[in-house]
């Protein structure tokens, strides 16, 4: 694991008046780069031919670093270019996927915004569950074996497959019948079935809650919320039930978009409580804990209980739903604040206060 001291030594050599905010051109980079520009930083977008169009059209990047493949971002030559630009990298889901978690932890010697140690805790289901449960946050009931199924469950499979092959079952028999059918169709393997993650299916409404923890202010802020627009499930529900029964379509949950949403106001105490609890527990389990953006993906059941089925410990894709601010981010200073701009503002404040060690790793 790269130590904080190694990163601070690199940062010490930087020209503090010429800090550049850098990220990979994908995922949530539009508002990360735009937000950095609005806060007065120069920006660099790491991209490849054919993928640079949005960043050029929207003019959010002052400079481009071209790679042949996104996975080249881990290469020493790219790291060197970033250090020459006095870059602080803002990691997002695609950045981590292409760089590789092992490289982020052990080889990527460029200062990054946030706590790089916590990224493993969002990517490994067992660690994620431990953090959420120990924080006292309600998560779906987990079933150790298909034989234990005693209600409606959702069956998930390892790896970032965008919910392909997920299915819903209400009994052990139905589990094996559906798993066998998906295996015959080549969607699942025996190994997948043996490693299936089985959890309570929560019937409820979806809220993905985007928080920002400021270590400088020691405060959890609520910056926005979205709900997911997933294929094919959101198309499937437009088909009348009798036609659905005749069509042999398996549901999938491939994310294709995000829709801004606000939550019933009386649920906000629960929203803040969950954010506060997670930040407190993360400090204890993965010091220094959560830094900057994190997201809790919830379902709100009819008892108005928020059940968290997934966590991100960095900027989540749903933050794109409030690039020009959300009703919540507006409430802080009456301005249209995006997550990207909030991140840049924290970096700017840390530089001014000489407290950069609190926000990078
Ligand atoms: P990843 O980022 O790992 O691909 P994800 O963010 O898509 O994951 P998953 O846990 O894979 O989240 O869930 C995909 C979708 O399945 C969710 O957006 C939600 O619609 C549905 N879902 C997940 N867990 C549950 C649950 N316990 N009950 C009901 N629906 C669920």
CSV table of N, CA, C and O in Angstrom, one decimal, residues 138-143 151-154 156 197-203 299 301 305 307 309:
chain,number,residue,atom,x,y,z
A,138,UNK,N,-29.2,-0.3,7.9
A,138,UNK,CA,-30.0,-1.4,7.5
A,138,UNK,C,-29.6,-1.9,6.1
A,138,UNK,O,-29.6,-1.1,5.1
A,139,UNK,N,-29.2,-3.2,5.9
A,139,UNK,CA,-28.9,-3.7,4.6
A,139,UNK,C,-29.9,-4.9,4.3
A,139,UNK,O,-30.5,-5.4,5.3
A,140,UNK,N,-30.0,-5.4,3.1
A,140,UNK,CA,-30.9,-6.5,2.8
A,140,UNK,C,-30.4,-7.7,3.5
A,140,UNK,O,-29.2,-7.9,3.6
A,141,UNK,N,-31.3,-8.6,4.0
A,141,UNK,CA,-30.9,-9.8,4.7
A,141,UNK,C,-30.2,-10.7,3.7
A,141,UNK,O,-30.6,-10.8,2.5
A,142,UNK,N,-29.1,-11.3,4.1
A,142,UNK,CA,-28.3,-12.1,3.2
A,142,UNK,C,-28.5,-13.6,3.5
A,142,UNK,O,-28.7,-14.0,4.6
A,143,UNK,N,-28.7,-14.4,2.4
A,143,UNK,CA,-28.9,-15.8,2.6
A,143,UNK,C,-27.6,-16.6,2.3
A,143,UNK,O,-27.0,-16.3,1.2
A,151,UNK,N,-38.3,-16.3,1.3
A,151,UNK,CA,-39.1,-15.2,0.9
A,151,UNK,C,-38.6,-14.8,-0.5
A,151,UNK,O,-37.8,-15.5,-1.1
A,152,UNK,N,-39.0,-13.6,-1.0
A,152,UNK,CA,-38.5,-13.2,-2.3
A,152,UNK,C,-37.1,-12.7,-2.2
A,152,UNK,O,-36.8,-11.9,-1.4
A,153,UNK,N,-36.2,-13.2,-3.1
A,153,UNK,CA,-34.8,-12.8,-3.1
A,153,UNK,C,-34.3,-12.3,-4.4
A,153,UNK,O,-35.0,-12.7,-5.5
A,154,UNK,N,-33.3,-11.5,-4.4
A,154,UNK,CA,-32.6,-11.2,-5.7
A,154,UNK,C,-31.3,-11.9,-5.7
A,154,UNK,O,-30.6,-11.9,-4.6
A,156,UNK,N,-27.5,-12.3,-7.2
A,156,UNK,CA,-26.5,-11.5,-7.9
A,156,UNK,C,-25.3,-12.3,-8.1
A,156,UNK,O,-25.0,-13.2,-7.3
A,197,UNK,N,-24.7,-14.5,-4.9
A,197,UNK,CA,-25.0,-13.7,-3.7
A,197,UNK,C,-26.5,-13.6,-3.7
A,197,UNK,O,-27.1,-13.1,-4.6
A,198,UNK,N,-27.1,-14.1,-2.6
A,198,UNK,CA,-28.5,-14.2,-2.5
A,198,UNK,C,-29.0,-13.2,-1.4
A,198,UNK,O,-28.5,-13.3,-0.2
A,199,UNK,N,-29.8,-12.2,-1.7
A,199,UNK,CA,-30.3,-11.3,-0.6
A,199,UNK,C,-31.8,-11.0,-0.8
A,199,UNK,O,-32.3,-11.2,-1.9
A,200,UNK,N,-32.3,-10.6,0.3
A,200,UNK,CA,-33.7,-10.2,0.4
A,200,UNK,C,-34.1,-9.3,-0.7
A,200,UNK,O,-33.3,-8.3,-1.0
A,201,UNK,N,-35.1,-9.5,-1.5
A,201,UNK,CA,-35.6,-8.5,-2.5
A,201,UNK,C,-36.4,-7.5,-1.8
A,201,UNK,O,-37.4,-7.8,-1.1
A,202,UNK,N,-35.9,-6.2,-1.8
A,202,UNK,CA,-36.6,-5.1,-1.1
A,202,UNK,C,-37.6,-4.5,-2.1
A,202,UNK,O,-37.1,-3.9,-3.1
A,203,UNK,N,-38.8,-4.5,-1.8
A,203,UNK,CA,-39.8,-3.9,-2.7
A,203,UNK,C,-39.9,-2.4,-2.2
A,203,UNK,O,-40.3,-2.2,-1.1
A,299,UNK,N,-33.2,1.4,-1.1
A,299,UNK,CA,-34.6,1.2,-1.5
A,299,UNK,C,-35.4,1.6,-0.3
A,299,UNK,O,-35.0,1.2,0.9
A,301,UNK,N,-38.7,1.2,1.7
A,301,UNK,CA,-39.8,0.3,1.7
A,301,UNK,C,-41.1,1.0,2.2
A,301,UNK,O,-41.0,2.2,2.6
A,305,UNK,N,-38.5,2.8,5.6
A,305,UNK,CA,-37.2,2.4,6.0
A,305,UNK,C,-36.2,2.4,4.8
A,305,UNK,O,-36.6,1.8,3.8
A,307,UNK,N,-33.2,1.0,3.0
A,307,UNK,CA,-32.4,-0.2,3.0
A,307,UNK,C,-31.3,0.0,2.0
A,307,UNK,O,-31.5,0.3,0.8
A,309,UNK,N,-28.4,-1.2,-0.5
A,309,UNK,CA,-28.0,-2.4,-1.1
A,309,UNK,C,-26.6,-2.2,-1.8
A,309,UNK,O,-26.0,-3.2,-2.3
